[in-house]
PDB file of C-alpha atoms in Angstrom:
ATOM      1  CA  MET N   1     -19.933   0.049  19.100  1.00  0.00           C
ATOM      2  CA  LYS N   2     -18.413  -2.287  16.534  1.00  0.00           C
ATOM      3  CA  GLN N   3     -14.679  -2.859  16.906  1.00  0.00           C
ATOM      4  CA  LEU N   4     -12.144  -4.526  14.624  1.00  0.00           C
ATOM      5  CA  ASN N   5      -8.684  -5.817  15.458  1.00  0.00           C
ATOM      6  CA  ILE N   6      -5.791  -5.863  13.002  1.00  0.00           C
ATOM      7  CA  MET N   7      -6.664  -9.323  11.646  1.00  0.00           C
ATOM      8  CA  GLN N   8     -10.281  -8.293  10.995  1.00  0.00           C
ATOM      9  CA  ILE N   9      -9.116  -5.083   9.297  1.00  0.00           C
ATOM     10  CA  GLN N  10      -6.915  -7.147   6.956  1.00  0.00           C
ATOM     11  CA  GLU N  11      -9.970  -9.211   5.981  1.00  0.00           C
ATOM     12  CA  LEU N  12     -11.602  -5.993   4.692  1.00  0.00           C
ATOM     13  CA  ILE N  13      -8.804  -3.964   3.116  1.00  0.00           C
ATOM     14  CA  PRO N  14      -5.852  -5.210   1.042  1.00  0.00           C
ATOM     15  CA  HIS N  15      -3.098  -3.191   2.777  1.00  0.00           C
ATOM     16  CA  ARG N  16      -0.292  -5.036   4.582  1.00  0.00           C
ATOM     17  CA  HIS N  17       2.868  -4.149   6.487  1.00  0.00           C
ATOM     18  CA  PRO N  18       4.649  -1.841   5.995  1.00  0.00           C
ATOM     19  CA  PHE N  19       1.810   0.087   4.345  1.00  0.00           C
ATOM     20  CA  LEU N  20      -1.075  -0.801   6.670  1.00  0.00           C
ATOM     21  CA  MET N  21      -1.513   2.503   8.519  1.00  0.00           C
ATOM     22  CA  ILE N  22      -4.227   1.614  11.046  1.00  0.00           C
ATOM     23  CA  ASP N  23      -3.897  -0.574  14.148  1.00  0.00           C
ATOM     24  CA  GLY N  24      -7.533  -0.847  15.170  1.00  0.00           C
ATOM     25  CA  ILE N  25     -11.088   0.289  14.547  1.00  0.00           C
ATOM     26  CA  GLU N  26     -12.984   1.517  17.611  1.00  0.00           C
ATOM     27  CA  ASP N  27     -16.350   1.969  15.909  1.00  0.00           C
ATOM     28  CA  TYR N  28     -17.825   1.822  12.418  1.00  0.00           C
ATOM     29  CA  GLU N  29     -21.063   1.646  10.498  1.00  0.00           C
ATOM     30  CA  PRO N  30     -20.765  -0.018   7.080  1.00  0.00           C
ATOM     31  CA  GLY N  31     -21.069   2.575   4.320  1.00  0.00           C
ATOM     32  CA  GLU N  32     -21.328   5.450   6.813  1.00  0.00           C
ATOM     33  CA  TYR N  33     -18.200   5.989   8.938  1.00  0.00           C
ATOM     34  CA  ALA N  34     -15.225   4.434  10.705  1.00  0.00           C
ATOM     35  CA  VAL N  35     -13.213   5.585  13.711  1.00  0.00           C
ATOM     36  CA  GLY N  36      -9.776   4.054  14.116  1.00  0.00           C
ATOM     37  CA  TYR N  37      -6.299   4.678  15.429  1.00  0.00           C
ATOM     38  CA  LYS N  38      -2.607   4.226  14.772  1.00  0.00           C
ATOM     39  CA  CYS N  39      -0.085   3.939  17.573  1.00  0.00           C
ATOM     40  CA  VAL N  40       2.893   5.828  16.175  1.00  0.00           C
ATOM     41  CA  THR N  41       6.214   4.376  17.336  1.00  0.00           C
ATOM     42  CA  TYR N  42       9.793   5.479  16.837  1.00  0.00           C
ATOM     43  CA  ARG N  43      10.390   2.235  14.898  1.00  0.00           C
ATOM     44  CA  GLU N  44       8.255   3.359  11.927  1.00  0.00           C
ATOM     45  CA  ASP N  45      10.411   3.052   8.789  1.00  0.00           C
ATOM     46  CA  PHE N  46       9.626   6.588   7.628  1.00  0.00           C
ATOM     47  CA  PHE N  47      11.192   8.210  10.711  1.00  0.00           C
ATOM     48  CA  ALA N  48      14.670   7.172   9.519  1.00  0.00           C
ATOM     49  CA  GLY N  49      14.463   9.838   6.814  1.00  0.00           C
ATOM     50  CA  HIS N  50      11.669  12.217   7.890  1.00  0.00           C
ATOM     51  CA  PHE N  51      13.407  13.831   9.781  1.00  0.00           C
ATOM     52  CA  PRO N  52      16.211  12.069  11.711  1.00  0.00           C
ATOM     53  CA  GLU N  53      16.841  15.093  13.961  1.00  0.00           C
ATOM     54  CA  GLU N  54      13.131  15.744  14.561  1.00  0.00           C
ATOM     55  CA  PRO N  55      10.958  12.736  13.611  1.00  0.00           C
ATOM     56  CA  VAL N  56       7.603  13.796  12.143  1.00  0.00           C
ATOM     57  CA  MET N  57       5.027  11.531  10.475  1.00  0.00           C
ATOM     58  CA  PRO N  58       4.686  12.622   6.824  1.00  0.00           C
ATOM     59  CA  GLY N  59       1.382  14.330   6.046  1.00  0.00           C
ATOM     60  CA  VAL N  60       0.738  12.070   3.069  1.00  0.00           C
ATOM     61  CA  LEU N  61       0.869   9.057   5.393  1.00  0.00           C
ATOM     62  CA  ILE N  62      -1.644  10.691   7.740  1.00  0.00           C
ATOM     63  CA  LEU N  63      -3.917  11.089   4.699  1.00  0.00           C
ATOM     64  CA  GLU N  64      -3.306   7.452   3.770  1.00  0.00           C
ATOM     65  CA  ALA N  65      -4.276   6.372   7.298  1.00  0.00           C
ATOM     66  CA  LEU N  66      -7.495   8.389   6.986  1.00  0.00           C
ATOM     67  CA  ALA N  67      -8.188   6.855   3.566  1.00  0.00           C
ATOM     68  CA  GLN N  68      -7.660   3.342   4.934  1.00  0.00           C
ATOM     69  CA  THR N  69     -10.064   4.135   7.775  1.00  0.00           C
ATOM     70  CA  GLY N  70     -12.652   5.246   5.216  1.00  0.00           C
ATOM     71  CA  ALA N  71     -11.965   2.112   3.175  1.00  0.00           C
ATOM     72  CA  VAL N  72     -12.980   0.031   6.202  1.00  0.00           C
ATOM     73  CA  ALA N  73     -16.360   1.808   6.224  1.00  0.00           C
ATOM     74  CA  ILE N  74     -16.895   1.357   2.470  1.00  0.00           C
ATOM     75  CA  LEU N  75     -15.486  -2.146   2.060  1.00  0.00           C
ATOM     76  CA  SER N  76     -17.418  -3.507   5.051  1.00  0.00           C
ATOM     77  CA  LEU N  77     -20.607  -3.240   2.962  1.00  0.00           C
ATOM     78  CA  PRO N  78     -21.562  -6.754   1.767  1.00  0.00           C
ATOM     79  CA  GLU N  79     -21.693  -5.635  -1.889  1.00  0.00           C
ATOM     80  CA  ASN N  80     -18.083  -4.387  -1.674  1.00  0.00           C
ATOM     81  CA  LYS N  81     -16.569  -7.520  -0.085  1.00  0.00           C
ATOM     82  CA  GLY N  82     -13.280  -8.379  -1.794  1.00  0.00           C
ATOM     83  CA  LYS N  83     -13.077  -5.093  -3.711  1.00  0.00           C
ATOM     84  CA  ILE N  84     -10.546  -2.259  -3.469  1.00  0.00           C
ATOM     85  CA  ALA N  85     -11.179   1.415  -2.670  1.00  0.00           C
ATOM     86  CA  TYR N  86      -8.884   3.640  -4.755  1.00  0.00           C
ATOM     87  CA  PHE N  87      -7.904   7.242  -4.038  1.00  0.00           C
ATOM     88  CA  GLY N  88      -9.480   9.675  -6.515  1.00  0.00           C
ATOM     89  CA  ALA N  89      -8.672  13.082  -5.045  1.00  0.00           C
ATOM     90  CA  VAL N  90      -7.789  15.050  -1.928  1.00  0.00           C
ATOM     91  CA  ASP N  91      -9.560  18.372  -1.389  1.00  0.00           C
ATOM     92  CA  LYS N  92      -9.748  20.967   1.381  1.00  0.00           C
ATOM     93  CA  CYS N  93      -6.671  19.471   3.039  1.00  0.00           C
ATOM     94  CA  ARG N  94      -5.171  21.262   6.029  1.00  0.00           C
ATOM     95  CA  PHE N  95      -2.419  20.159   8.383  1.00  0.00           C
ATOM     96  CA  LYS N  96      -2.678  21.761  11.804  1.00  0.00           C
ATOM     97  CA  GLY N  97      -0.097  19.932  13.914  1.00  0.00           C
ATOM     98  CA  LYS N  98       2.724  17.383  14.034  1.00  0.00           C
ATOM     99  CA  VAL N  99       2.479  13.650  14.679  1.00  0.00           C
ATOM    100  CA  ILE N 100       5.566  12.322  16.449  1.00  0.00           C
ATOM    101  CA  PRO N 101       6.739   9.036  17.977  1.00  0.00           C
ATOM    102  CA  GLY N 102       4.622   8.085  20.979  1.00  0.00           C
ATOM    103  CA  ASP N 103       1.439   9.683  19.644  1.00  0.00           C
ATOM    104  CA  ARG N 104      -1.836   7.814  19.337  1.00  0.00           C
ATOM    105  CA  LEU N 105      -3.239   9.083  16.061  1.00  0.00           C
ATOM    106  CA  CYS N 106      -7.051   9.049  16.118  1.00  0.00           C
ATOM    107  CA  LEU N 107      -8.641   8.690  12.684  1.00  0.00           C
ATOM    108  CA  GLU N 108     -12.241   9.402  11.680  1.00  0.00           C
ATOM    109  CA  THR N 109     -13.685   9.241   8.189  1.00  0.00           C
ATOM    110  CA  ARG N 110     -17.373   9.848   7.487  1.00  0.00           C
ATOM    111  CA  ILE N 111     -18.825   9.115   4.068  1.00  0.00           C
ATOM    112  CA  ILE N 112     -20.699  12.273   3.094  1.00  0.00           C
ATOM    113  CA  ARG N 113     -21.567  11.462  -0.548  1.00  0.00           C
ATOM    114  CA  LYS N 114     -21.972   8.308  -2.617  1.00  0.00           C
ATOM    115  CA  LYS N 115     -22.970   7.877  -6.230  1.00  0.00           C
ATOM    116  CA  GLY N 116     -22.415   4.516  -7.864  1.00  0.00           C
ATOM    117  CA  PRO N 117     -18.845   3.343  -7.264  1.00  0.00           C
ATOM    118  CA  MET N 118     -17.633   6.833  -6.268  1.00  0.00           C
ATOM    119  CA  GLY N 119     -17.894   8.826  -3.090  1.00  0.00           C
ATOM    120  CA  ILE N 120     -16.393  11.404  -0.766  1.00  0.00           C
ATOM    121  CA  GLY N 121     -15.303  11.021   2.824  1.00  0.00           C
ATOM    122  CA  GLU N 122     -14.837  13.817   5.340  1.00  0.00           C
ATOM    123  CA  ALA N 123     -11.696  12.876   7.269  1.00  0.00           C
ATOM    124  CA  THR N 124     -10.195  14.159  10.523  1.00  0.00           C
ATOM    125  CA  ALA N 125      -7.004  13.077  12.303  1.00  0.00           C
ATOM    126  CA  SER N 126      -6.276  14.107  15.874  1.00  0.00           C
ATOM    127  CA  VAL N 127      -3.830  13.532  18.714  1.00  0.00           C
ATOM    128  CA  GLY N 128      -4.966  13.996  22.305  1.00  0.00           C
ATOM    129  CA  GLY N 129      -8.178  15.668  21.131  1.00  0.00           C
ATOM    130  CA  LYS N 130      -6.305  18.243  19.013  1.00  0.00           C
ATOM    131  CA  ILE N 131      -6.945  18.138  15.257  1.00  0.00           C
ATOM    132  CA  VAL N 132      -3.719  17.604  13.290  1.00  0.00           C
ATOM    133  CA  ALA N 133      -5.207  17.133   9.796  1.00  0.00           C
ATOM    134  CA  ARG N 134      -8.491  17.487   7.883  1.00  0.00           C
ATOM    135  CA  ALA N 135      -9.440  16.681   4.310  1.00  0.00           C
ATOM    136  CA  GLU N 136     -12.132  15.534   1.913  1.00  0.00           C
ATOM    137  CA  LEU N 137     -11.109  12.274   0.260  1.00  0.00           C
ATOM    138  CA  THR N 138     -12.637  11.102  -3.020  1.00  0.00           C
ATOM    139  CA  PHE N 139     -12.663   7.346  -3.601  1.00  0.00           C
ATOM    140  CA  MET N 140     -13.693   4.899  -6.277  1.00  0.00           C
ATOM    141  CA  ILE N 141     -14.565   1.249  -5.689  1.00  0.00           C
ATOM    142  CA  GLY N 142     -12.825  -1.131  -8.096  1.00  0.00           C
ATOM    143  CA  ALA N 143     -12.853  -4.870  -8.591  1.00  0.00           C
TER     144      ALA N 143
END
């Protein structure tokens, strides 16, 4: 298993605080898949407004975390070093549960299709083994 800490992740993808949505990578295969996680704390900026009475991680940020996990897989290929993976589309998206402070959000994105600079990743987010979100994410590699 290949692991990456936060500093190694930042060498691959351009995201930084407060928009870096992954804390670590537990396993990955360049161009194939990445498995990571985010430790969700009450101090996340978005909880101040979503929702103060019942803090819930916004679904779009769960998708962003999944996309960043997929970007690690794609941008760890030598030919993509220093490039950016852009969002192209979100398809077949389903939210199946809440992510709240204290959760460890597990993120898995597998690249299922690639053609030139474009591709699709099959992404799954879970908490405690229960799936909270699923989607197909289309990406494009840019300079």
